[in-house]
Short mmCIF file of C-alpha atoms in Angstrom, two decimals:
data_model
loop_
_atom_site.label_atom_id
_atom_site.label_comp_id
_atom_site.label_asym_id
_atom_site.label_seq_id
_atom_site.Cartn_x
_atom_site.Cartn_y
_atom_site.Cartn_z
CA UNK A 1 2.94 72.91 -1.76
CA UNK A 2 1.05 70.38 -3.89
CA UNK A 3 -1.23 67.78 -2.42
CA UNK A 4 -0.89 64.24 -3.75
CA UNK A 5 -3.94 62.02 -4.16
CA UNK A 6 -3.41 58.27 -4.12
CA UNK A 7 -6.03 55.96 -5.57
CA UNK A 8 -5.79 52.37 -4.38
CA UNK A 9 -9.18 51.15 -5.62
CA UNK A 10 -8.81 48.74 -8.52
CA UNK A 11 -11.80 47.48 -10.46
CA UNK A 12 -11.54 44.42 -12.67
CA UNK A 13 -13.57 44.42 -15.86
CA UNK A 14 -15.02 40.97 -15.12
CA UNK A 15 -16.95 42.38 -12.14
CA UNK A 16 -18.82 45.03 -14.14
CA UNK A 17 -22.49 44.48 -15.00
CA UNK A 18 -21.93 45.15 -18.71
CA UNK A 19 -18.86 42.91 -19.03
CA UNK A 20 -18.98 41.06 -22.35
CA UNK A 21 -16.80 37.97 -22.13
CA UNK A 22 -16.53 37.72 -25.93
CA UNK A 23 -14.74 41.08 -26.17
CA UNK A 24 -11.73 40.04 -24.09
CA UNK A 25 -9.20 37.27 -24.55
CA UNK A 26 -8.76 35.44 -21.21
CA UNK A 27 -5.09 36.26 -20.58
CA UNK A 28 -3.30 34.63 -17.65
CA UNK A 29 0.02 35.60 -16.00
CA UNK A 30 3.01 33.71 -17.46
CA UNK A 31 1.11 32.95 -20.69
CA UNK A 32 3.31 33.02 -23.82
CA UNK A 33 2.05 34.82 -26.93
CA UNK A 34 3.42 34.67 -30.47
CA UNK A 35 6.24 32.37 -29.19
CA UNK A 36 7.81 35.51 -27.79
CA UNK A 37 5.85 37.61 -25.26
CA UNK A 38 5.41 36.25 -21.70
CA UNK A 39 2.73 38.04 -19.65
CA UNK A 40 3.77 39.41 -16.28
CA UNK A 41 0.86 41.49 -14.95
CA UNK A 42 -2.28 43.28 -16.11
CA UNK A 43 -1.79 47.04 -16.29
CA UNK A 44 -5.37 47.99 -17.11
CA UNK A 45 -8.35 47.58 -19.37
CA UNK A 46 -10.63 49.56 -21.62
CA UNK A 47 -13.82 49.23 -23.60
CA UNK A 48 -12.36 46.72 -26.07
CA UNK A 49 -9.09 45.42 -24.65
CA UNK A 50 -6.90 44.66 -21.68
CA UNK A 51 -3.32 45.93 -21.34
CA UNK A 52 -0.65 43.57 -20.06
CA UNK A 53 3.01 44.03 -19.18
CA UNK A 54 5.02 41.34 -20.96
CA UNK A 55 8.63 40.33 -21.32
CA UNK A 56 10.08 39.88 -24.80
CA UNK A 57 11.82 36.53 -24.53
CA UNK A 58 13.67 36.97 -27.84
CA UNK A 59 14.74 40.61 -27.30
CA UNK A 60 14.92 41.26 -31.03
CA UNK A 61 15.43 44.86 -32.07
CA UNK A 62 14.92 45.97 -35.67
CA UNK A 63 15.87 49.58 -36.30
CA UNK A 64 15.02 51.45 -39.47
CA UNK A 65 16.53 54.61 -40.96
CA UNK A 66 13.43 56.59 -39.93
CA UNK A 67 14.18 56.06 -36.25
CA UNK A 68 16.66 58.96 -36.05
CA UNK A 69 14.03 61.73 -35.80
CA UNK A 70 13.80 63.29 -32.28
CA UNK A 71 9.98 63.06 -32.43
CA UNK A 72 10.26 59.29 -32.29
CA UNK A 73 11.26 59.52 -28.63
CA UNK A 74 7.81 60.95 -27.87
CA UNK A 75 5.80 58.59 -30.09
CA UNK A 76 4.21 55.27 -29.25
CA UNK A 77 4.98 52.78 -32.02
CA UNK A 78 4.13 49.11 -32.20
CA UNK A 79 7.13 46.78 -32.02
CA UNK A 80 4.97 43.90 -33.22
CA UNK A 81 1.38 43.26 -34.27
CA UNK A 82 -0.11 39.79 -34.41
CA UNK A 83 -3.38 37.88 -34.11
CA UNK A 84 -4.37 35.03 -31.79
CA UNK A 85 -7.39 32.76 -31.86
CA UNK A 86 -9.47 32.52 -28.70
CA UNK A 87 -12.55 30.54 -27.76
CA UNK A 88 -14.82 33.30 -29.03
CA UNK A 89 -12.91 34.38 -32.13
CA UNK A 90 -9.84 36.22 -33.30
CA UNK A 91 -8.04 38.81 -31.15
CA UNK A 92 -5.51 41.40 -32.29
CA UNK A 93 -2.40 42.05 -30.18
CA UNK A 94 -0.07 45.03 -30.30
CA UNK A 95 3.31 44.82 -28.56
CA UNK A 96 5.00 48.10 -27.63
CA UNK A 97 7.33 49.55 -25.04
CA UNK A 98 5.66 50.39 -21.71
CA UNK A 99 4.40 53.97 -21.63
CA UNK A 100 4.09 56.47 -18.81
CA UNK A 101 0.85 57.66 -17.31
CA UNK A 102 -1.61 59.79 -19.27
CA UNK A 103 -1.95 63.54 -18.78
CA UNK A 104 -5.34 62.83 -17.18
CA UNK A 105 -3.74 60.49 -14.64
CA UNK A 106 -1.03 63.08 -13.93
CA UNK A 107 -3.75 65.49 -12.83
CA UNK A 108 -4.54 63.20 -9.89
CA UNK A 109 -1.13 63.99 -8.40
CA UNK A 110 -1.71 67.74 -8.18
CA UNK A 111 -3.98 69.87 -6.05
CA UNK A 112 -7.31 70.57 -7.81
CA UNK A 113 -6.07 68.57 -10.81
CA UNK A 114 -4.07 71.54 -12.11
CA UNK A 115 -0.81 70.65 -13.85
CA UNK A 116 2.10 73.07 -13.27
CA UNK A 117 2.70 75.45 -16.16
CA UNK A 118 6.24 74.12 -16.74
CA UNK A 119 4.93 70.55 -17.03
CA UNK A 120 2.23 71.60 -19.52
CA UNK A 121 4.84 73.42 -21.63
CA UNK A 122 7.02 70.30 -21.62
CA UNK A 123 4.10 68.07 -22.65
CA UNK A 124 3.16 70.42 -25.50
CA UNK A 125 6.80 70.56 -26.64
CA UNK A 126 6.99 66.77 -26.77
CA UNK A 127 3.63 66.53 -28.51
CA UNK A 128 4.80 68.92 -31.24
CA UNK A 129 7.98 66.87 -31.78
CA UNK A 130 5.87 63.72 -32.12
CA UNK A 131 3.45 65.38 -34.55
CA UNK A 132 6.37 66.68 -36.63
CA UNK A 133 7.73 63.14 -36.90
#
């Protein structure tokens, strides 16, 4: 039986002592970007960016010939890349489909952080397909 660990603590980057306001664009829920992407909720943040869930209000889909390779299913590609101007300078935005959790985050759901062998094999299989693409 595997034990599941649940983490409910959420830290916002603005509360950290080394928070540099100039690094982050001040995104707000329901804000519209690039006349297309409406923000819904913040998913997380990192050293140089925040990650937001958005809704594509145009729902455009452009498919190329290269999108038939099975490795594409396991790759994270940008649907759109654009720039916006903020109070402290220019910010780059990358729009892509929502992704699942990282392998590191998956470890939190298993006893002692050990992923089951079958899951690791599946992750490696998918990684090799993506690399081949």
